[in-house]
Coordinates of C-alpha atoms in Angstrom, one line a residue:
X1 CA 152.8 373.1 152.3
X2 CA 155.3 371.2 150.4
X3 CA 156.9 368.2 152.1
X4 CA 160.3 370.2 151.0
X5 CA 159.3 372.8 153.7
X6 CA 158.0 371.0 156.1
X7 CA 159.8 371.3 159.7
X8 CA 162.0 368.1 160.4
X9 CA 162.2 368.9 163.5
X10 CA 158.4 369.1 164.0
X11 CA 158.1 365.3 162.3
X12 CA 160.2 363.8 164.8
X13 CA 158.5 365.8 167.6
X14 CA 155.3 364.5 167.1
X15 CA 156.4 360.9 167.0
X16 CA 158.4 361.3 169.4
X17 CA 156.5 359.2 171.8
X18 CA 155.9 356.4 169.7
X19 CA 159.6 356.1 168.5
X20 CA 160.7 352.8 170.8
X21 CA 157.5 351.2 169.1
X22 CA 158.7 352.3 165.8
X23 CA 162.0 350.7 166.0
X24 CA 160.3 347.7 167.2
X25 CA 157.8 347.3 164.2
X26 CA 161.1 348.0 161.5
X27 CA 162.7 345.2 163.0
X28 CA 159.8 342.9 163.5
X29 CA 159.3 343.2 159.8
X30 CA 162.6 342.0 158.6
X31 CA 162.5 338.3 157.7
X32 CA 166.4 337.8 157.5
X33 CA 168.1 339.5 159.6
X34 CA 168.5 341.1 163.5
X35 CA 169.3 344.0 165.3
X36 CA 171.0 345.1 168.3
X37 CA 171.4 348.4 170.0
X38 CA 174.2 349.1 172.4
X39 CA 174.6 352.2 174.9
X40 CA 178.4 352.6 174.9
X41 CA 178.0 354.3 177.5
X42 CA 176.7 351.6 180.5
X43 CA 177.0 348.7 178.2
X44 CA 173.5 347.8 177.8
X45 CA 172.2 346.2 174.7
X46 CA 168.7 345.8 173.4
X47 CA 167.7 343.1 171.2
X48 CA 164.9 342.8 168.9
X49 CA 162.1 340.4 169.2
X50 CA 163.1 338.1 166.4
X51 CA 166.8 338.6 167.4
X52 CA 165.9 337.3 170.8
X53 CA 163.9 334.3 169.4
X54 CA 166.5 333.3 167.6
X55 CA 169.5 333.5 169.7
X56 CA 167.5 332.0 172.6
X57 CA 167.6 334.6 175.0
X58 CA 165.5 335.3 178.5
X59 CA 165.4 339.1 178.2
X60 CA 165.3 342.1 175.6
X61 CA 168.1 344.3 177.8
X62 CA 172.0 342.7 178.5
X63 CA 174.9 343.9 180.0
X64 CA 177.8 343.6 177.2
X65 CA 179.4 340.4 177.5
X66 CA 177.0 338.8 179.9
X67 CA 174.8 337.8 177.4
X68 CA 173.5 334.6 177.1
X69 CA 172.4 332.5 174.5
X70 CA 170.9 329.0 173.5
X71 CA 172.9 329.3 170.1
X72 CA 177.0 328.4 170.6
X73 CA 179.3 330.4 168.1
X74 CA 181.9 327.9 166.1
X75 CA 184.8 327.4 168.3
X76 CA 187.0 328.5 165.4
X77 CA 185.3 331.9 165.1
X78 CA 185.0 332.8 168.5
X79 CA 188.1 334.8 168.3
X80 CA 186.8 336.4 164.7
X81 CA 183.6 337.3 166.2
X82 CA 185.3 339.0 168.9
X83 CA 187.8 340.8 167.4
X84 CA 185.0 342.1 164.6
X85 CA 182.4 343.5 167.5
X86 CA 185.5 345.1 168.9
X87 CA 187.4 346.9 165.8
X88 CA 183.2 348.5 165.4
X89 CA 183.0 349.7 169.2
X90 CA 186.3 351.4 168.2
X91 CA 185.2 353.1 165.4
X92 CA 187.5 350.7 162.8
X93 CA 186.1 348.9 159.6
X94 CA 183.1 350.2 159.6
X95 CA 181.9 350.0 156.3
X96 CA 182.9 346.1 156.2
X97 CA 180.6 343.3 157.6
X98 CA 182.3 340.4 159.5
X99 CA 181.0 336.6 160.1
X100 CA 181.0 334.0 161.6
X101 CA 179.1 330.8 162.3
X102 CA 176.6 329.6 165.0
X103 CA 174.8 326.5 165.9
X104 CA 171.5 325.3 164.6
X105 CA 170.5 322.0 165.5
X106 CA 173.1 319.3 164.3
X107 CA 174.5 322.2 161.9
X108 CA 176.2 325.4 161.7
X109 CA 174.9 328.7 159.9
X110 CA 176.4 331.8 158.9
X111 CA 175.8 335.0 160.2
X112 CA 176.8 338.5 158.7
X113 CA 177.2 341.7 161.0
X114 CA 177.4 345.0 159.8
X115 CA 177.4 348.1 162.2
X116 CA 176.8 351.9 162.3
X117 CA 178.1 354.1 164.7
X118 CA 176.1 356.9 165.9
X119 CA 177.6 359.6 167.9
X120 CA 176.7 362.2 171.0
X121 CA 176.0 366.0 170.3
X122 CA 179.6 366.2 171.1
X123 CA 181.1 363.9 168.6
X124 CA 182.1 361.3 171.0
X125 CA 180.3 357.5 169.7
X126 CA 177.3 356.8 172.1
X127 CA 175.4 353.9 170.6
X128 CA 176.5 351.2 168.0
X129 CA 173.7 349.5 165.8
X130 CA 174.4 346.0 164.2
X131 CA 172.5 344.3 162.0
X132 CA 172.8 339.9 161.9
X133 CA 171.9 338.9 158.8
X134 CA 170.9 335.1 158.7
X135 CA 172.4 333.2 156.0
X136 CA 170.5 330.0 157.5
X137 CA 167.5 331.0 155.5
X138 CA 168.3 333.0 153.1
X139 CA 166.6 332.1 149.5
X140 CA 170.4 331.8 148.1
X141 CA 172.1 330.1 150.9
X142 CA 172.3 326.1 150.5
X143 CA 170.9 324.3 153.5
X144 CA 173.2 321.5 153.9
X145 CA 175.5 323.6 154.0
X146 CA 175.4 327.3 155.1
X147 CA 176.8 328.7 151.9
X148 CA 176.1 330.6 149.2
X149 CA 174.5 329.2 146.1
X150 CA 175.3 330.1 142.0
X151 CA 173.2 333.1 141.9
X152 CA 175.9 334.6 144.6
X153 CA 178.7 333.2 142.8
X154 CA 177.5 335.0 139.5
X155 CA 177.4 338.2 140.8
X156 CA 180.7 337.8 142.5
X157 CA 182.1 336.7 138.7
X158 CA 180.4 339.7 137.4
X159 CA 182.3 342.1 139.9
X160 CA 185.8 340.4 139.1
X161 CA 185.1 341.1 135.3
X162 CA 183.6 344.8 136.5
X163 CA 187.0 345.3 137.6
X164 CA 188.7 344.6 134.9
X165 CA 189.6 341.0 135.5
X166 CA 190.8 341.1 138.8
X167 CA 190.4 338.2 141.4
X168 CA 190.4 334.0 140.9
X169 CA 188.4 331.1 141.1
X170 CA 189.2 327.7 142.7
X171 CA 186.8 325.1 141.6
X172 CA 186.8 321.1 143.9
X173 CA 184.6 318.2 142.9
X174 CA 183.9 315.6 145.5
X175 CA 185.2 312.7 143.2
X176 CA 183.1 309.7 143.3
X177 CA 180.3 311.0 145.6
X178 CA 177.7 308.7 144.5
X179 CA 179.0 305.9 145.9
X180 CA 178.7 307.6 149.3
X181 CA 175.7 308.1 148.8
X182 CA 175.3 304.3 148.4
X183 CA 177.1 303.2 151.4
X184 CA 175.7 305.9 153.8
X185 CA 172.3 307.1 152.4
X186 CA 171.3 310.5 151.5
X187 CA 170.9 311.7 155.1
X188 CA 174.7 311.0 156.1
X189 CA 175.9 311.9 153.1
X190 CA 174.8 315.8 153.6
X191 CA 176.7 315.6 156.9
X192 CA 179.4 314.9 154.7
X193 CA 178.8 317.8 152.7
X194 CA 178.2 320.3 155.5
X195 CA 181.7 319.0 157.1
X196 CA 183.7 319.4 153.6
X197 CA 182.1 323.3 153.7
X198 CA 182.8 323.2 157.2
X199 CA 186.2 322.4 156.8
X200 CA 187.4 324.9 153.7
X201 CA 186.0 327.7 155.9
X202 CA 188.4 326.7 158.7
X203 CA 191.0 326.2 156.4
X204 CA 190.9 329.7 154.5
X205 CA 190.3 331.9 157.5
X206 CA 189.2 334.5 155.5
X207 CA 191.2 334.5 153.1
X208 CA 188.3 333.6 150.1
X209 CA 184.7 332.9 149.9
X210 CA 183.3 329.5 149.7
X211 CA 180.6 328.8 147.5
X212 CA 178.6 325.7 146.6
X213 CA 177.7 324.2 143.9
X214 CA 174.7 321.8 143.0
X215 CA 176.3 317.9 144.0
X216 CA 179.6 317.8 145.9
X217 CA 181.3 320.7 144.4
X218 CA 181.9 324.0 145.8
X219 CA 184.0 326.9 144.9
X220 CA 186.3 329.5 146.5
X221 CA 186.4 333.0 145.0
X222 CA 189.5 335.0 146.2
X223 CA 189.9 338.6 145.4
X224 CA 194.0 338.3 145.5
X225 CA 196.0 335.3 145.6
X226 CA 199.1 333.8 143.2
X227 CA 199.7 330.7 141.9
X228 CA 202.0 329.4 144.7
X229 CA 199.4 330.7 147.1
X230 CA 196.3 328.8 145.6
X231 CA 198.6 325.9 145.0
X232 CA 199.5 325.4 148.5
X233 CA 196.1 326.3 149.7
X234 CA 194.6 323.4 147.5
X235 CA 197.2 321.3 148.5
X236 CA 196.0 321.4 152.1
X237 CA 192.2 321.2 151.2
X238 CA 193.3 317.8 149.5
X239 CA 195.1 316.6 152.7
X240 CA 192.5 317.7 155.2
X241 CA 189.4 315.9 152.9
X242 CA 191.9 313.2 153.0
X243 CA 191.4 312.6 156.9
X244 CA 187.5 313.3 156.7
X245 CA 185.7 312.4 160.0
X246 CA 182.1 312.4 160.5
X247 CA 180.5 311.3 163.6
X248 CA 183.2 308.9 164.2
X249 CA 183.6 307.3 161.2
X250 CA 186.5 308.2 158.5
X251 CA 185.5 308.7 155.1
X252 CA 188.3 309.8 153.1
X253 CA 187.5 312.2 150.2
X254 CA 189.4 312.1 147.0
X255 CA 188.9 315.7 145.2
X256 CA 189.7 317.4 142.0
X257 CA 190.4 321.0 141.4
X258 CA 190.3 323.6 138.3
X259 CA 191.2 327.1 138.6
X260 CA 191.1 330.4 136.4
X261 CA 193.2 333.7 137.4
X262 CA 190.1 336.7 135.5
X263 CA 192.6 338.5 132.7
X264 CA 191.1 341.8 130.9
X265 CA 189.5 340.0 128.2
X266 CA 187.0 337.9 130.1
X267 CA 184.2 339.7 129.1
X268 CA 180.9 337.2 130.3
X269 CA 179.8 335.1 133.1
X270 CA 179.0 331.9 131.3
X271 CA 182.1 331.9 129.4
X272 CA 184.3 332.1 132.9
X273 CA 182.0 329.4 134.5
X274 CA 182.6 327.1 131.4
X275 CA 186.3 327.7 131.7
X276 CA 186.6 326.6 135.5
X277 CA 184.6 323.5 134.3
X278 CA 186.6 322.5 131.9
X279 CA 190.1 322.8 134.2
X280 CA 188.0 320.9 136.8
X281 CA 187.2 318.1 134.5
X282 CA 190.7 318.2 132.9
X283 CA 192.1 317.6 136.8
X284 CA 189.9 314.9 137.2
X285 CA 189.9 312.4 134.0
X286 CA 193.5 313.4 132.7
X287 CA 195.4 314.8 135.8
X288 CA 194.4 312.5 138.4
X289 CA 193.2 315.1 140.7
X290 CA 196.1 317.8 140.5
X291 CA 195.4 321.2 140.1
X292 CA 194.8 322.5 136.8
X293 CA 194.6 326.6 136.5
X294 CA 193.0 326.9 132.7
X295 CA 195.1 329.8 132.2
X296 CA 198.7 327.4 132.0
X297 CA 196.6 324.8 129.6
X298 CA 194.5 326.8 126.9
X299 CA 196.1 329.8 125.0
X300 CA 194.5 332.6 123.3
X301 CA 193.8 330.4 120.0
X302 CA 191.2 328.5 121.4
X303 CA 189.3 331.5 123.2
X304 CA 186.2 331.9 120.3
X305 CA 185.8 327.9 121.0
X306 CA 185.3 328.7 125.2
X307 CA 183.2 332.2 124.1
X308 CA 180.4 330.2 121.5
X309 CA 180.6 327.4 124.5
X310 CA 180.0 330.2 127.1
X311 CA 177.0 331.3 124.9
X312 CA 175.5 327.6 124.7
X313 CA 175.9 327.3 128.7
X314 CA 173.8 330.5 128.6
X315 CA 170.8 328.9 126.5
X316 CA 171.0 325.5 128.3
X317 CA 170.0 327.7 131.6
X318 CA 167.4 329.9 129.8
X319 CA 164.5 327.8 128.2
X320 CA 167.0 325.8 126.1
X321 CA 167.1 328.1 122.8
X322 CA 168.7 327.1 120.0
X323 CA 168.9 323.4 121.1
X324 CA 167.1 320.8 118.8
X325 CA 166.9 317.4 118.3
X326 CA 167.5 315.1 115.0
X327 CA 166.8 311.5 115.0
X328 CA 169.0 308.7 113.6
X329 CA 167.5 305.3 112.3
X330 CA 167.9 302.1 114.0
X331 CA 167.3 299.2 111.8
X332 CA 166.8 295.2 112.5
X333 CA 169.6 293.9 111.2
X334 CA 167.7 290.9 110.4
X335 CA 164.7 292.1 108.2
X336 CA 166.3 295.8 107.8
X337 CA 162.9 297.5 108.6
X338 CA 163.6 300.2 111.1
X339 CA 162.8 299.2 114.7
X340 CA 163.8 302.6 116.2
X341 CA 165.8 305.7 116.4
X342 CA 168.7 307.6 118.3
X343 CA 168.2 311.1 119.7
X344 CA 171.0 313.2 118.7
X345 CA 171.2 316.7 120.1
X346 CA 172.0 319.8 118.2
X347 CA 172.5 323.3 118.7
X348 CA 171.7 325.9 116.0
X349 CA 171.4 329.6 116.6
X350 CA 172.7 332.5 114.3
X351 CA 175.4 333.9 113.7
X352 CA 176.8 330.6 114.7
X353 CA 175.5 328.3 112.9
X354 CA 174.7 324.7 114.1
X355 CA 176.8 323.3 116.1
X356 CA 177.2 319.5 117.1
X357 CA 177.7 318.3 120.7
X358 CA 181.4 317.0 120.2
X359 CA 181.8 320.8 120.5
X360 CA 180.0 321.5 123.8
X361 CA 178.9 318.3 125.6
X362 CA 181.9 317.6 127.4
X363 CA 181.2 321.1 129.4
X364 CA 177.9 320.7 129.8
X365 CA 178.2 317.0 131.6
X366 CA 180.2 318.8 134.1
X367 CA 178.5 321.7 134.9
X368 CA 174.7 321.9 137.2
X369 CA 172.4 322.8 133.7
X370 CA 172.8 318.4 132.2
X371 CA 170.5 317.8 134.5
X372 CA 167.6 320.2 133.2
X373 CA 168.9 320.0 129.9
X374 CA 168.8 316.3 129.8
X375 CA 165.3 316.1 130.9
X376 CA 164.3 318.5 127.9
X377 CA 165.7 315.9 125.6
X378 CA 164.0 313.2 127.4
X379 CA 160.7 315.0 127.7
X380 CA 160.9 316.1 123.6
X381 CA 162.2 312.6 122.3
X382 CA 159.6 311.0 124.0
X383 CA 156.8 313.5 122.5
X384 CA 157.9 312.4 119.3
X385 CA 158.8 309.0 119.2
X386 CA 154.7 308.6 119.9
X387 CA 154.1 310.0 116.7
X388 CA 155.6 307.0 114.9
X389 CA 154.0 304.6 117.2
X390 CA 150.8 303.8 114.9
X391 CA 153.3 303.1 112.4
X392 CA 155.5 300.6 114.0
X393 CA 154.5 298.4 116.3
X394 CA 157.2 298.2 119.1
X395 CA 159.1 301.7 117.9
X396 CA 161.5 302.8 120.6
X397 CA 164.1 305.8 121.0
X398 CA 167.7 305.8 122.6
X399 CA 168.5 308.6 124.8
X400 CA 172.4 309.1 126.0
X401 CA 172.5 310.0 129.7
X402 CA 175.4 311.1 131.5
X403 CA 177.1 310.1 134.9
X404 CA 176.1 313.8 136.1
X405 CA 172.7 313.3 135.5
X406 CA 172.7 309.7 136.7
X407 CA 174.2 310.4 140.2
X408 CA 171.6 313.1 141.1
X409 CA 169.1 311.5 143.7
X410 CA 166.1 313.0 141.6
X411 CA 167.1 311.4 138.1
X412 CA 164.7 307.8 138.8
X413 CA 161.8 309.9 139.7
X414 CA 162.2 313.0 137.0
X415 CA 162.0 309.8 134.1
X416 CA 159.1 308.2 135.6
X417 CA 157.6 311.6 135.7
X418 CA 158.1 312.5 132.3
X419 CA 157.3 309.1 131.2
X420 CA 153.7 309.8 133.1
X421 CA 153.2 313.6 131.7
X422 CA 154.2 312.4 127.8
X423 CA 151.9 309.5 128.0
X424 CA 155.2 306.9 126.8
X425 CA 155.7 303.4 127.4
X426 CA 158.2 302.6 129.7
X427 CA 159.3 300.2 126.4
X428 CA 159.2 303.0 124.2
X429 CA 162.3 304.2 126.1
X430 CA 166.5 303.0 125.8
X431 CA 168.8 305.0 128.4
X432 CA 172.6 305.0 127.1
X433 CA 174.8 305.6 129.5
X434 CA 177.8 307.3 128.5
X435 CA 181.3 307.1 128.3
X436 CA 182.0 308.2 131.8
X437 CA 179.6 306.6 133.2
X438 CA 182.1 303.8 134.0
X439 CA 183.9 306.2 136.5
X440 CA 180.7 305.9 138.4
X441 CA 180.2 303.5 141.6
X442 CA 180.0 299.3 140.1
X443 CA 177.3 299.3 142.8
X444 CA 176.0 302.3 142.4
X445 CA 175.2 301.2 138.7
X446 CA 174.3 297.9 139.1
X447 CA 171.0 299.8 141.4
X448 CA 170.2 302.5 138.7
X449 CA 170.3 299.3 135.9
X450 CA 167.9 297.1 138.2
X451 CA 165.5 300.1 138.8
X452 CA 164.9 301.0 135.1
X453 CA 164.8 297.1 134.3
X454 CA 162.3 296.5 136.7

């Protein structure tokens, strides 16, 4: 017997009995996500096991719209949630999931619902099934926040270029963020976070998808918007971050924008991500937080320079090929014998060449991958500076480090780690801080300075 021939009919007949058990086990087994079941015709729901353990309810079987949970849906999406259960019952929008948030704790988390109708012998819908997919713990949804991380973003990017550059990107950085962290501690400051997210969703009702970003940025994808559109839309963003309230206390947020409208000859990821970066830090060092849309300030001449800087971005985030490091003396100005040296970073991979960081550095301290990357140059300079240590007493190298990697919370103990797994001396190594730097917290710095003395 081929399983071709075999009786369909017959399958389902002898499992007949065992088919509420079935379902049960299919849904016990999903780690994400929840089902119901609803009987269109008397209203009665059933609710999987997990589904009731999460939503905090007494019973598997409710009457629909007596239900009643331990878990409050956001007061702003009440009417969204609504509306989405009933557009399914009647048949509408069937193919398209809807969400909205609900309550966890001192937080909110996103949950998707998508629904399948099924439908009597006489065509007439009998029972809807809808699947709640939990965003709260899902492997590329940010805690703090309830969003979706890069790897979402990504493959949103890819679609708009699939598409043959349809669709834009709205880029904010939370501008001086470190020094909230100062004032209020790491705790408060992710309630910060989660009320900026918080916030954009209420203001775009709908109308893009919110992502975030490592630190305080985030970014808004929206399949079809124009330039006045996005304008006015950032323009209330920066007035509602303005009057920031958390837990009764007002904490202003100044914020910085780039944007990029896709155009058919966006051809890779990297290169778009690089692009946003660079309107974002054009807004915030030389347009004082406007919005900056990259297309209005780069034209078509400089496009190889964002493609070669697209392909670097790609390297920094993939075992760091291509990336090198050269050493320049530092002699004692005294006796001229050389005390130490300077790390300089180069990139070098064919068919382009090498190419020096004046070139790519300036996208790189904005974007996520300085962090990582910087800790490569730290972990490699300090491999090699003990191989001149027999040879001069007291050698040292200077490493450059920039605000972005400064300002993460992990940066004191990723040195003191790669200090340990190297086998340095803590004397063996010179942070530089950079340029911008300065734009950082006086406070802030003056802590990071007395750590590493110490």
């Amino acid at each position: 017997m081929s399983i071709n021939t075999y009786d369909e009919q017959k399958f389902w007949e002898e499992v007949d009995i065992l088919f509420p058990d079935i379902v049960k086990a299919i849904t016990s087994l999903a780690k994400k996500s929840y089902i119901s079941i609803t009987n269109l015709r008397n209203g009665v729901t059933w609710w999987s096991e997990k589904a009731m353990e999460y939503f905090g309810m007494q019973e598997n079987y409710t009457i629909r719209g007596q239900e009643k949970s331990k878990r409050s849906i956001h007061p702003d999406d009440l009417e969204d949630f609504r509306r989405g259960f009933l557009e399914r019952v009647a048949g509408k929008n069937m193919d398209e999931p809807w969400e909205y948030r609900v309550r966890d704790g001192s937080t909110y988390i996103r949950i998707s619902a998508r629904a399948k109708m099924l439908n009597d012998k006489d065509g007439k819908p009998f029972v809807i099934v809808i699947r709640y997919n939990n965003y709260g713990i899902s492997d590329e949804v940010d805690a703090t926040t309830g969003l979706h991380t890069e790897p979402a973003l990504d493959r949103e990017i890819m679609e708009f270029l699939e598409e043959s550059g349809q669709g834009a990107l709205l880029k904010i950085g939370l501008d001086q963020f470190s020094h909230i962290n100062v004032m209020y501690g790491a705790a408060f400051s992710d309630k910060i976070l989660n009320c900026a997210a918080q916030e954009l969703l209420r203001l775009l009702k709908g109308k893009g998808y919110v992502y975030r970003l490592s630190g305080a940025k985030f970014v808004i994808s929206f399949k079809k918007v124009s330039k006045a559109e996005l304008q006015q839309i950032y323009n209330e963003i920066v007035e509602a971050f303005e009057n920031t309230e958390v837990e009764g206390k007002k904490i202003p947020l100044k914020v910085s924008a780039g944007a990029i409208f896709m155009e058919p000859y966006m051809k890779e990821t990297n290169a778009v991500r690089s692009r946003l970066t660079y309107a974002l830090s054009h807004s915030r060092l030389e347009h004082h937080g406007e919005l900056v849309i990259f297309n209005d300030e780069v034209c078509g001449s400089d496009e190889n320079q964002f493609e070669l800087i697209g392909v670097i971005h790609q390297c920094a985030t993939h075992n760091f090929e291509g990336f090198r490091m050269f050493y320049q003396p530092i002699a004692d100005t005294k006796t001229g014998k050389i005390r130490g040296m300077e790390a300089l970073l180069r990139w070098e991979l064919e068919p382009y060449g090498m190419v020096s960081p004046g070139v790519f550095m300036e996208w790189l301290e904005q974007d996520p991958c300085i962090f990582d990357l910087g800790n490569w140059i730290l972990r490699t300079a300090l491999t090699d500076v003990q191989k001149l240590r027999k040879e001069t007493e007291g050698f040292f190298v200077n490493v450059n480090v920039a605000a972005a990697q400064l300002e993460r919370r992990e940066f004191r103990s990723a040195v003191m780690n790669i200090l340990k797994e190297t086998g340095a001396r803590p004397e063996e190594l010179c942070l530089e801080l950079t340029e911008r730097c300065r734009d950082l917290d006086i406070h802030f710095l003056r802590g990071e300075v007395e750590f590493f003395h110490s």
